[in-house]
């Protein structure tokens, strides 16, 4: 009889947990394929799917990741196109004209551009990457940051803990010894209330003096960028940017650094550029620290607006 009641309680518990997870799942904004896959998983293996969902299934987590506070001008900016108008309705920074933007489509040019941004810094360098590899590229970049720290430049390096699980530890240790600040985003071992394992930080940027930025799709590693040809590198794009649009990158980095260190960081305004460019630029961040899904909605709207 006792065994029957224990089994009954276990079954009821699994059913209630499954229903609770299903309710949360249906409240989230997901693709139909993702929702159907999770529901099927819950039906077939509820005792596995429910705990796995609680650990990995959340797309947004407001308590841990507060919305990014963007530094914006008091006067509203007139939208330069339909997408800009939509993004501003999400309270995102406006598109800005006359920015200097240069694309880098090879590992060699990207590596040279990243090192140039680091070398150009005279006051501050803020670096954020998902992966900083323990290879020649990773060590060279961290060594360059260390040299800057020794010369009095304020260096902050933020890496995702899962992405950089095997990073250049010796080089990072030397950076810390030289006075650089190093933090890891979202540790592997953490309390359930402090975040979720699946919410990784894939952002990539090097910001020099709050005025110049290197960013794009490339991580720091030989498979992404290098000063010599590599047989199996990823085909990806990076860019360097100068202008008032750098401010949004500074805001994103500041927000992520605050999450990692648990303290508020002062807002610093990007200085006015000395030269103008011919690019119109708008940074649209995406993640648990952005309300709703403006990047997704913007891509869908761009497809609907296309005429030719």
PDB file of C-alpha atoms in Angstrom:
ATOM      1  CA  UNK A   1       0.000   0.000   0.000  1.00  0.00           C
ATOM      2  CA  UNK A   2       2.808   2.418   0.890  1.00  0.00           C
ATOM      3  CA  UNK A   3       4.566   1.648  -2.380  1.00  0.00           C
ATOM      4  CA  UNK A   4       1.319   2.368  -4.242  1.00  0.00           C
ATOM      5  CA  UNK A   5       0.980   5.801  -2.639  1.00  0.00           C
ATOM      6  CA  UNK A   6       4.645   6.636  -3.339  1.00  0.00           C
ATOM      7  CA  UNK A   7       4.214   5.635  -6.984  1.00  0.00           C
ATOM      8  CA  UNK A   8       0.963   7.601  -7.163  1.00  0.00           C
ATOM      9  CA  UNK A   9       2.649  10.738  -5.759  1.00  0.00           C
ATOM     10  CA  UNK A  10       5.554  10.352  -8.200  1.00  0.00           C
ATOM     11  CA  UNK A  11       3.187  10.029 -11.171  1.00  0.00           C
ATOM     12  CA  UNK A  12       1.116  13.025 -10.065  1.00  0.00           C
ATOM     13  CA  UNK A  13       4.308  15.021  -9.531  1.00  0.00           C
ATOM     14  CA  UNK A  14       5.586  14.227 -13.027  1.00  0.00           C
ATOM     15  CA  UNK A  15       2.191  15.118 -14.547  1.00  0.00           C
ATOM     16  CA  UNK A  16       2.036  18.459 -12.704  1.00  0.00           C
ATOM     17  CA  UNK A  17       5.629  19.276 -13.631  1.00  0.00           C
ATOM     18  CA  UNK A  18       4.943  18.396 -17.268  1.00  0.00           C
ATOM     19  CA  UNK A  19       1.806  20.535 -17.358  1.00  0.00           C
ATOM     20  CA  UNK A  20       3.685  23.424 -15.764  1.00  0.00           C
ATOM     21  CA  UNK A  21       6.502  23.194 -18.297  1.00  0.00           C
ATOM     22  CA  UNK A  22       3.994  22.935 -21.155  1.00  0.00           C
ATOM     23  CA  UNK A  23       2.232  26.074 -19.895  1.00  0.00           C
ATOM     24  CA  UNK A  24       5.534  28.002 -19.734  1.00  0.00           C
ATOM     25  CA  UNK A  25       6.500  26.674 -23.150  1.00  0.00           C
ATOM     26  CA  UNK A  26       3.287  27.874 -24.779  1.00  0.00           C
ATOM     27  CA  UNK A  27       3.729  31.345 -23.242  1.00  0.00           C
ATOM     28  CA  UNK A  28       7.136  31.769 -24.859  1.00  0.00           C
ATOM     29  CA  UNK A  29       7.662  33.199 -28.317  1.00  0.00           C
ATOM     30  CA  UNK A  30       9.031  30.257 -30.298  1.00  0.00           C
ATOM     31  CA  UNK A  31       8.874  28.852 -33.770  1.00  0.00           C
ATOM     32  CA  UNK A  32       6.125  26.242 -34.306  1.00  0.00           C
ATOM     33  CA  UNK A  33       8.835  23.623 -34.945  1.00  0.00           C
ATOM     34  CA  UNK A  34      10.567  24.334 -31.624  1.00  0.00           C
ATOM     35  CA  UNK A  35       7.301  24.289 -29.675  1.00  0.00           C
ATOM     36  CA  UNK A  36       6.180  21.039 -31.305  1.00  0.00           C
ATOM     37  CA  UNK A  37       9.552  19.392 -30.637  1.00  0.00           C
ATOM     38  CA  UNK A  38       9.482  20.295 -26.939  1.00  0.00           C
ATOM     39  CA  UNK A  39       5.869  19.161 -26.516  1.00  0.00           C
ATOM     40  CA  UNK A  40       6.632  15.840 -28.222  1.00  0.00           C
ATOM     41  CA  UNK A  41       9.665  15.431 -25.958  1.00  0.00           C
ATOM     42  CA  UNK A  42       7.478  16.131 -22.906  1.00  0.00           C
ATOM     43  CA  UNK A  43       4.893  13.555 -23.982  1.00  0.00           C
ATOM     44  CA  UNK A  44       7.386  10.793 -24.766  1.00  0.00           C
ATOM     45  CA  UNK A  45       9.909  11.335 -21.948  1.00  0.00           C
ATOM     46  CA  UNK A  46       8.452  13.803 -19.406  1.00  0.00           C
ATOM     47  CA  UNK A  47      10.853  12.822 -16.605  1.00  0.00           C
ATOM     48  CA  UNK A  48      13.789  13.780 -18.848  1.00  0.00           C
ATOM     49  CA  UNK A  49      12.275  16.652 -20.831  1.00  0.00           C
ATOM     50  CA  UNK A  50      10.924  18.643 -17.875  1.00  0.00           C
ATOM     51  CA  UNK A  51      14.235  18.974 -15.962  1.00  0.00           C
ATOM     52  CA  UNK A  52      16.094  19.576 -19.234  1.00  0.00           C
ATOM     53  CA  UNK A  53      13.686  22.360 -20.172  1.00  0.00           C
ATOM     54  CA  UNK A  54      14.079  24.027 -16.777  1.00  0.00           C
ATOM     55  CA  UNK A  55      17.854  24.011 -17.311  1.00  0.00           C
ATOM     56  CA  UNK A  56      18.080  24.849 -21.013  1.00  0.00           C
ATOM     57  CA  UNK A  57      14.705  25.852 -22.409  1.00  0.00           C
ATOM     58  CA  UNK A  58      14.352  29.496 -21.439  1.00  0.00           C
ATOM     59  CA  UNK A  59      14.933  32.124 -24.161  1.00  0.00           C
ATOM     60  CA  UNK A  60      14.467  35.123 -21.872  1.00  0.00           C
ATOM     61  CA  UNK A  61      15.441  35.521 -18.233  1.00  0.00           C
ATOM     62  CA  UNK A  62      14.581  38.966 -16.923  1.00  0.00           C
ATOM     63  CA  UNK A  63      15.806  38.698 -13.335  1.00  0.00           C
ATOM     64  CA  UNK A  64      19.384  38.000 -14.358  1.00  0.00           C
ATOM     65  CA  UNK A  65      19.571  40.014 -17.572  1.00  0.00           C
ATOM     66  CA  UNK A  66      18.091  43.470 -17.154  1.00  0.00           C
ATOM     67  CA  UNK A  67      17.303  45.378 -20.387  1.00  0.00           C
ATOM     68  CA  UNK A  68      20.243  47.280 -21.848  1.00  0.00           C
ATOM     69  CA  UNK A  69      20.163  50.996 -21.059  1.00  0.00           C
ATOM     70  CA  UNK A  70      21.133  52.825 -24.234  1.00  0.00           C
ATOM     71  CA  UNK A  71      22.726  56.255 -24.263  1.00  0.00           C
ATOM     72  CA  UNK A  72      20.527  58.280 -26.577  1.00  0.00           C
ATOM     73  CA  UNK A  73      20.170  61.931 -27.473  1.00  0.00           C
ATOM     74  CA  UNK A  74      17.285  63.817 -25.871  1.00  0.00           C
ATOM     75  CA  UNK A  75      15.905  64.912 -29.248  1.00  0.00           C
ATOM     76  CA  UNK A  76      14.238  62.058 -31.195  1.00  0.00           C
ATOM     77  CA  UNK A  77      16.039  61.069 -34.397  1.00  0.00           C
ATOM     78  CA  UNK A  78      14.082  61.165 -37.644  1.00  0.00           C
ATOM     79  CA  UNK A  79      14.056  57.594 -39.044  1.00  0.00           C
ATOM     80  CA  UNK A  80      16.122  57.199 -42.208  1.00  0.00           C
ATOM     81  CA  UNK A  81      14.102  54.210 -43.485  1.00  0.00           C
ATOM     82  CA  UNK A  82      11.171  51.951 -42.592  1.00  0.00           C
ATOM     83  CA  UNK A  83      13.241  49.462 -40.578  1.00  0.00           C
ATOM     84  CA  UNK A  84      14.835  52.273 -38.586  1.00  0.00           C
ATOM     85  CA  UNK A  85      11.358  53.496 -37.671  1.00  0.00           C
ATOM     86  CA  UNK A  86      10.377  50.014 -36.524  1.00  0.00           C
ATOM     87  CA  UNK A  87      13.549  49.520 -34.457  1.00  0.00           C
ATOM     88  CA  UNK A  88      13.098  52.903 -32.788  1.00  0.00           C
ATOM     89  CA  UNK A  89       9.593  51.804 -31.797  1.00  0.00           C
ATOM     90  CA  UNK A  90      11.361  49.082 -29.759  1.00  0.00           C
ATOM     91  CA  UNK A  91      13.299  51.895 -28.006  1.00  0.00           C
ATOM     92  CA  UNK A  92      16.507  50.931 -29.764  1.00  0.00           C
ATOM     93  CA  UNK A  93      19.089  53.554 -30.844  1.00  0.00           C
ATOM     94  CA  UNK A  94      18.435  55.098 -34.267  1.00  0.00           C
ATOM     95  CA  UNK A  95      20.332  54.505 -37.484  1.00  0.00           C
ATOM     96  CA  UNK A  96      23.069  57.102 -37.963  1.00  0.00           C
ATOM     97  CA  UNK A  97      24.439  58.404 -41.226  1.00  0.00           C
ATOM     98  CA  UNK A  98      28.009  59.407 -42.151  1.00  0.00           C
ATOM     99  CA  UNK A  99      29.638  56.536 -40.251  1.00  0.00           C
ATOM    100  CA  UNK A 100      32.945  54.971 -41.309  1.00  0.00           C
ATOM    101  CA  UNK A 101      32.484  51.233 -41.914  1.00  0.00           C
ATOM    102  CA  UNK A 102      35.037  48.854 -43.449  1.00  0.00           C
ATOM    103  CA  UNK A 103      34.297  45.176 -44.117  1.00  0.00           C
ATOM    104  CA  UNK A 104      36.970  42.473 -43.693  1.00  0.00           C
ATOM    105  CA  UNK A 105      36.203  39.237 -45.521  1.00  0.00           C
ATOM    106  CA  UNK A 106      39.420  37.219 -45.046  1.00  0.00           C
ATOM    107  CA  UNK A 107      41.066  35.878 -41.890  1.00  0.00           C
ATOM    108  CA  UNK A 108      44.206  37.885 -42.644  1.00  0.00           C
ATOM    109  CA  UNK A 109      42.523  41.283 -43.109  1.00  0.00           C
ATOM    110  CA  UNK A 110      40.295  40.680 -40.084  1.00  0.00           C
ATOM    111  CA  UNK A 111      43.276  39.803 -37.894  1.00  0.00           C
ATOM    112  CA  UNK A 112      45.168  42.881 -39.061  1.00  0.00           C
ATOM    113  CA  UNK A 113      42.136  45.084 -38.395  1.00  0.00           C
ATOM    114  CA  UNK A 114      41.598  43.654 -34.891  1.00  0.00           C
ATOM    115  CA  UNK A 115      45.250  44.212 -33.983  1.00  0.00           C
ATOM    116  CA  UNK A 116      45.127  47.723 -35.442  1.00  0.00           C
ATOM    117  CA  UNK A 117      42.155  48.643 -33.245  1.00  0.00           C
ATOM    118  CA  UNK A 118      44.006  47.326 -30.181  1.00  0.00           C
ATOM    119  CA  UNK A 119      47.216  49.153 -31.080  1.00  0.00           C
ATOM    120  CA  UNK A 120      45.305  52.411 -31.666  1.00  0.00           C
ATOM    121  CA  UNK A 121      44.001  52.565 -28.081  1.00  0.00           C
ATOM    122  CA  UNK A 122      45.505  55.185 -25.803  1.00  0.00           C
ATOM    123  CA  UNK A 123      43.054  55.148 -22.879  1.00  0.00           C
ATOM    124  CA  UNK A 124      40.702  52.133 -22.823  1.00  0.00           C
ATOM    125  CA  UNK A 125      40.153  48.791 -24.527  1.00  0.00           C
ATOM    126  CA  UNK A 126      36.964  46.794 -23.938  1.00  0.00           C
ATOM    127  CA  UNK A 127      36.932  43.278 -25.409  1.00  0.00           C
ATOM    128  CA  UNK A 128      34.054  40.790 -25.518  1.00  0.00           C
ATOM    129  CA  UNK A 129      34.098  37.435 -27.336  1.00  0.00           C
ATOM    130  CA  UNK A 130      32.379  34.082 -27.150  1.00  0.00           C
ATOM    131  CA  UNK A 131      35.619  32.234 -27.953  1.00  0.00           C
ATOM    132  CA  UNK A 132      39.213  33.225 -27.280  1.00  0.00           C
ATOM    133  CA  UNK A 133      41.177  30.169 -28.394  1.00  0.00           C
ATOM    134  CA  UNK A 134      44.380  28.830 -26.926  1.00  0.00           C
ATOM    135  CA  UNK A 135      46.303  29.101 -30.198  1.00  0.00           C
ATOM    136  CA  UNK A 136      48.609  31.590 -31.907  1.00  0.00           C
ATOM    137  CA  UNK A 137      45.820  34.045 -32.679  1.00  0.00           C
ATOM    138  CA  UNK A 138      44.342  33.920 -29.187  1.00  0.00           C
ATOM    139  CA  UNK A 139      47.720  34.309 -27.513  1.00  0.00           C
ATOM    140  CA  UNK A 140      48.818  37.135 -29.815  1.00  0.00           C
ATOM    141  CA  UNK A 141      45.635  39.121 -29.160  1.00  0.00           C
ATOM    142  CA  UNK A 142      45.797  38.656 -25.381  1.00  0.00           C
ATOM    143  CA  UNK A 143      49.525  39.473 -25.406  1.00  0.00           C
ATOM    144  CA  UNK A 144      48.747  42.709 -27.263  1.00  0.00           C
ATOM    145  CA  UNK A 145      46.153  43.573 -24.609  1.00  0.00           C
ATOM    146  CA  UNK A 146      48.717  42.792 -21.894  1.00  0.00           C
ATOM    147  CA  UNK A 147      51.260  45.149 -23.469  1.00  0.00           C
ATOM    148  CA  UNK A 148      48.637  47.892 -23.560  1.00  0.00           C
ATOM    149  CA  UNK A 149      47.782  47.278 -19.889  1.00  0.00           C
ATOM    150  CA  UNK A 150      51.460  47.582 -18.977  1.00  0.00           C
ATOM    151  CA  UNK A 151      51.530  50.945 -20.756  1.00  0.00           C
ATOM    152  CA  UNK A 152      48.677  52.319 -18.661  1.00  0.00           C
ATOM    153  CA  UNK A 153      45.696  51.592 -20.906  1.00  0.00           C
ATOM    154  CA  UNK A 154      42.617  50.375 -19.022  1.00  0.00           C
ATOM    155  CA  UNK A 155      41.900  46.906 -20.427  1.00  0.00           C
ATOM    156  CA  UNK A 156      38.754  44.870 -19.760  1.00  0.00           C
ATOM    157  CA  UNK A 157      38.366  41.391 -21.261  1.00  0.00           C
ATOM    158  CA  UNK A 158      35.043  39.529 -21.054  1.00  0.00           C
ATOM    159  CA  UNK A 159      34.703  35.983 -22.411  1.00  0.00           C
ATOM    160  CA  UNK A 160      31.882  33.465 -22.379  1.00  0.00           C
ATOM    161  CA  UNK A 161      32.726  30.706 -19.923  1.00  0.00           C
ATOM    162  CA  UNK A 162      31.453  27.851 -22.099  1.00  0.00           C
ATOM    163  CA  UNK A 163      32.846  29.191 -25.376  1.00  0.00           C
ATOM    164  CA  UNK A 164      36.265  29.855 -23.818  1.00  0.00           C
ATOM    165  CA  UNK A 165      36.347  26.735 -21.678  1.00  0.00           C
ATOM    166  CA  UNK A 166      39.873  26.103 -22.952  1.00  0.00           C
ATOM    167  CA  UNK A 167      41.297  29.561 -23.448  1.00  0.00           C
ATOM    168  CA  UNK A 168      44.880  30.892 -23.358  1.00  0.00           C
ATOM    169  CA  UNK A 169      45.159  30.622 -19.568  1.00  0.00           C
ATOM    170  CA  UNK A 170      48.831  31.634 -19.312  1.00  0.00           C
ATOM    171  CA  UNK A 171      48.317  34.704 -21.479  1.00  0.00           C
ATOM    172  CA  UNK A 172      45.185  35.654 -19.520  1.00  0.00           C
ATOM    173  CA  UNK A 173      47.085  35.255 -16.248  1.00  0.00           C
ATOM    174  CA  UNK A 174      49.773  37.614 -17.571  1.00  0.00           C
ATOM    175  CA  UNK A 175      47.080  40.123 -18.566  1.00  0.00           C
ATOM    176  CA  UNK A 176      45.660  40.088 -15.057  1.00  0.00           C
ATOM    177  CA  UNK A 177      49.150  40.524 -13.602  1.00  0.00           C
ATOM    178  CA  UNK A 178      49.679  43.542 -15.872  1.00  0.00           C
ATOM    179  CA  UNK A 179      46.548  45.199 -14.447  1.00  0.00           C
ATOM    180  CA  UNK A 180      43.961  44.086 -16.973  1.00  0.00           C
ATOM    181  CA  UNK A 181      40.499  43.097 -15.749  1.00  0.00           C
ATOM    182  CA  UNK A 182      39.266  39.682 -16.899  1.00  0.00           C
ATOM    183  CA  UNK A 183      35.802  38.255 -16.331  1.00  0.00           C
ATOM    184  CA  UNK A 184      33.861  35.258 -17.608  1.00  0.00           C
ATOM    185  CA  UNK A 185      30.218  35.511 -18.658  1.00  0.00           C
ATOM    186  CA  UNK A 186      27.759  32.950 -17.262  1.00  0.00           C
ATOM    187  CA  UNK A 187      29.892  30.406 -15.338  1.00  0.00           C
ATOM    188  CA  UNK A 188      29.169  26.727 -15.942  1.00  0.00           C
ATOM    189  CA  UNK A 189      28.390  26.129 -12.272  1.00  0.00           C
ATOM    190  CA  UNK A 190      25.848  28.645 -10.997  1.00  0.00           C
ATOM    191  CA  UNK A 191      22.643  28.789  -8.992  1.00  0.00           C
ATOM    192  CA  UNK A 192      19.460  28.107 -10.997  1.00  0.00           C
ATOM    193  CA  UNK A 193      18.160  31.566 -10.074  1.00  0.00           C
ATOM    194  CA  UNK A 194      21.194  33.349 -11.526  1.00  0.00           C
ATOM    195  CA  UNK A 195      20.775  32.300 -15.145  1.00  0.00           C
ATOM    196  CA  UNK A 196      20.483  29.373 -17.524  1.00  0.00           C
ATOM    197  CA  UNK A 197      23.229  27.297 -19.090  1.00  0.00           C
ATOM    198  CA  UNK A 198      21.886  27.802 -22.627  1.00  0.00           C
ATOM    199  CA  UNK A 199      21.979  31.622 -22.437  1.00  0.00           C
ATOM    200  CA  UNK A 200      25.506  32.089 -23.749  1.00  0.00           C
ATOM    201  CA  UNK A 201      27.100  35.351 -24.855  1.00  0.00           C
ATOM    202  CA  UNK A 202      28.031  35.164 -28.545  1.00  0.00           C
ATOM    203  CA  UNK A 203      28.735  38.897 -28.911  1.00  0.00           C
ATOM    204  CA  UNK A 204      32.061  39.859 -30.423  1.00  0.00           C
ATOM    205  CA  UNK A 205      33.684  43.280 -30.179  1.00  0.00           C
ATOM    206  CA  UNK A 206      36.897  45.178 -29.497  1.00  0.00           C
ATOM    207  CA  UNK A 207      36.268  48.817 -28.523  1.00  0.00           C
ATOM    208  CA  UNK A 208      39.186  51.258 -28.404  1.00  0.00           C
ATOM    209  CA  UNK A 209      38.835  54.555 -26.527  1.00  0.00           C
ATOM    210  CA  UNK A 210      35.025  54.278 -26.871  1.00  0.00           C
ATOM    211  CA  UNK A 211      35.538  55.598 -30.419  1.00  0.00           C
ATOM    212  CA  UNK A 212      36.522  52.681 -32.681  1.00  0.00           C
ATOM    213  CA  UNK A 213      35.197  49.139 -32.762  1.00  0.00           C
ATOM    214  CA  UNK A 214      36.074  45.826 -34.379  1.00  0.00           C
ATOM    215  CA  UNK A 215      33.118  43.445 -34.561  1.00  0.00           C
ATOM    216  CA  UNK A 216      31.311  40.923 -36.749  1.00  0.00           C
ATOM    217  CA  UNK A 217      31.003  37.157 -36.810  1.00  0.00           C
ATOM    218  CA  UNK A 218      34.594  36.129 -36.088  1.00  0.00           C
ATOM    219  CA  UNK A 219      35.812  34.854 -32.738  1.00  0.00           C
ATOM    220  CA  UNK A 220      39.435  35.118 -31.606  1.00  0.00           C
ATOM    221  CA  UNK A 221      41.119  31.995 -32.962  1.00  0.00           C
ATOM    222  CA  UNK A 222      43.031  30.658 -35.962  1.00  0.00           C
ATOM    223  CA  UNK A 223      39.872  29.115 -37.413  1.00  0.00           C
ATOM    224  CA  UNK A 224      38.367  32.619 -37.653  1.00  0.00           C
ATOM    225  CA  UNK A 225      41.246  35.082 -38.115  1.00  0.00           C
ATOM    226  CA  UNK A 226      44.998  34.731 -38.458  1.00  0.00           C
ATOM    227  CA  UNK A 227      48.115  36.466 -39.775  1.00  0.00           C
ATOM    228  CA  UNK A 228      48.817  33.480 -42.005  1.00  0.00           C
ATOM    229  CA  UNK A 229      46.669  31.230 -44.262  1.00  0.00           C
ATOM    230  CA  UNK A 230      44.824  28.428 -42.478  1.00  0.00           C
ATOM    231  CA  UNK A 231      43.480  25.380 -44.287  1.00  0.00           C
ATOM    232  CA  UNK A 232      40.147  25.012 -42.467  1.00  0.00           C
ATOM    233  CA  UNK A 233      39.150  28.508 -41.362  1.00  0.00           C
ATOM    234  CA  UNK A 234      35.508  29.587 -41.192  1.00  0.00           C
ATOM    235  CA  UNK A 235      34.200  31.796 -43.987  1.00  0.00           C
ATOM    236  CA  UNK A 236      32.918  34.843 -42.116  1.00  0.00           C
ATOM    237  CA  UNK A 237      32.793  38.635 -42.055  1.00  0.00           C
ATOM    238  CA  UNK A 238      34.143  41.232 -39.661  1.00  0.00           C
ATOM    239  CA  UNK A 239      34.137  45.010 -39.770  1.00  0.00           C
ATOM    240  CA  UNK A 240      35.666  48.085 -38.199  1.00  0.00           C
ATOM    241  CA  UNK A 241      33.508  51.071 -37.355  1.00  0.00           C
ATOM    242  CA  UNK A 242      34.103  54.693 -36.394  1.00  0.00           C
ATOM    243  CA  UNK A 243      31.402  57.219 -35.584  1.00  0.00           C
ATOM    244  CA  UNK A 244      28.580  57.857 -33.154  1.00  0.00           C
ATOM    245  CA  UNK A 245      27.222  54.332 -33.764  1.00  0.00           C
ATOM    246  CA  UNK A 246      30.079  53.005 -31.625  1.00  0.00           C
ATOM    247  CA  UNK A 247      28.058  54.251 -28.642  1.00  0.00           C
ATOM    248  CA  UNK A 248      25.630  51.340 -28.954  1.00  0.00           C
ATOM    249  CA  UNK A 249      28.519  48.869 -28.789  1.00  0.00           C
ATOM    250  CA  UNK A 250      29.755  50.630 -25.648  1.00  0.00           C
ATOM    251  CA  UNK A 251      26.280  50.356 -24.120  1.00  0.00           C
ATOM    252  CA  UNK A 252      26.066  46.633 -24.896  1.00  0.00           C
ATOM    253  CA  UNK A 253      29.523  45.954 -23.474  1.00  0.00           C
ATOM    254  CA  UNK A 254      28.772  47.972 -20.344  1.00  0.00           C
ATOM    255  CA  UNK A 255      25.567  45.999 -19.769  1.00  0.00           C
ATOM    256  CA  UNK A 256      27.291  42.626 -20.213  1.00  0.00           C
ATOM    257  CA  UNK A 257      30.170  43.680 -17.961  1.00  0.00           C
ATOM    258  CA  UNK A 258      27.677  44.685 -15.258  1.00  0.00           C
ATOM    259  CA  UNK A 259      26.065  41.229 -15.475  1.00  0.00           C
ATOM    260  CA  UNK A 260      29.464  39.542 -15.132  1.00  0.00           C
ATOM    261  CA  UNK A 261      30.793  41.682 -12.268  1.00  0.00           C
ATOM    262  CA  UNK A 262      27.501  42.340 -10.472  1.00  0.00           C
ATOM    263  CA  UNK A 263      28.179  46.076 -10.171  1.00  0.00           C
ATOM    264  CA  UNK A 264      26.998  49.217 -11.961  1.00  0.00           C
ATOM    265  CA  UNK A 265      29.397  50.784 -14.462  1.00  0.00           C
ATOM    266  CA  UNK A 266      29.531  54.466 -15.403  1.00  0.00           C
ATOM    267  CA  UNK A 267      28.127  55.519 -18.770  1.00  0.00           C
ATOM    268  CA  UNK A 268      30.775  56.961 -21.094  1.00  0.00           C
ATOM    269  CA  UNK A 269      29.789  58.857 -24.227  1.00  0.00           C
ATOM    270  CA  UNK A 270      31.479  58.121 -27.536  1.00  0.00           C
ATOM    271  CA  UNK A 271      33.436  61.193 -28.690  1.00  0.00           C
ATOM    272  CA  UNK A 272      32.472  62.943 -31.903  1.00  0.00           C
ATOM    273  CA  UNK A 273      34.347  61.462 -34.885  1.00  0.00           C
ATOM    274  CA  UNK A 274      37.032  63.560 -36.531  1.00  0.00           C
ATOM    275  CA  UNK A 275      36.139  62.365 -40.027  1.00  0.00           C
ATOM    276  CA  UNK A 276      32.855  61.410 -41.666  1.00  0.00           C
ATOM    277  CA  UNK A 277      32.097  58.279 -43.647  1.00  0.00           C
ATOM    278  CA  UNK A 278      29.478  57.195 -46.168  1.00  0.00           C
ATOM    279  CA  UNK A 279      27.740  54.365 -44.261  1.00  0.00           C
ATOM    280  CA  UNK A 280      24.410  54.377 -42.443  1.00  0.00           C
ATOM    281  CA  UNK A 281      24.738  52.135 -39.392  1.00  0.00           C
ATOM    282  CA  UNK A 282      22.353  50.758 -36.787  1.00  0.00           C
ATOM    283  CA  UNK A 283      23.276  48.095 -34.231  1.00  0.00           C
ATOM    284  CA  UNK A 284      20.388  45.798 -33.248  1.00  0.00           C
ATOM    285  CA  UNK A 285      21.361  43.620 -30.265  1.00  0.00           C
ATOM    286  CA  UNK A 286      19.563  40.358 -29.620  1.00  0.00           C
ATOM    287  CA  UNK A 287      19.332  38.284 -26.476  1.00  0.00           C
ATOM    288  CA  UNK A 288      17.652  37.907 -23.081  1.00  0.00           C
ATOM    289  CA  UNK A 289      18.541  41.523 -22.256  1.00  0.00           C
ATOM    290  CA  UNK A 290      16.469  42.868 -25.172  1.00  0.00           C
ATOM    291  CA  UNK A 291      12.703  43.171 -24.740  1.00  0.00           C
ATOM    292  CA  UNK A 292      10.809  41.084 -27.311  1.00  0.00           C
ATOM    293  CA  UNK A 293      12.596  40.135 -30.579  1.00  0.00           C
ATOM    294  CA  UNK A 294      13.277  43.261 -32.668  1.00  0.00           C
ATOM    295  CA  UNK A 295      16.076  41.655 -34.719  1.00  0.00           C
ATOM    296  CA  UNK A 296      13.861  38.728 -35.730  1.00  0.00           C
ATOM    297  CA  UNK A 297      10.963  41.059 -36.524  1.00  0.00           C
ATOM    298  CA  UNK A 298      13.246  43.362 -38.487  1.00  0.00           C
ATOM    299  CA  UNK A 299      14.539  40.544 -40.671  1.00  0.00           C
ATOM    300  CA  UNK A 300      10.995  39.364 -41.386  1.00  0.00           C
ATOM    301  CA  UNK A 301       9.865  42.899 -42.236  1.00  0.00           C
ATOM    302  CA  UNK A 302      12.887  43.412 -44.505  1.00  0.00           C
ATOM    303  CA  UNK A 303      11.872  40.312 -46.441  1.00  0.00           C
ATOM    304  CA  UNK A 304       8.312  41.625 -46.836  1.00  0.00           C
ATOM    305  CA  UNK A 305       9.577  45.060 -47.929  1.00  0.00           C
ATOM    306  CA  UNK A 306      11.806  43.633 -50.662  1.00  0.00           C
ATOM    307  CA  UNK A 307      10.598  44.504 -54.165  1.00  0.00           C
ATOM    308  CA  UNK A 308      13.256  43.313 -56.609  1.00  0.00           C
TER     309      UNK A 308
END
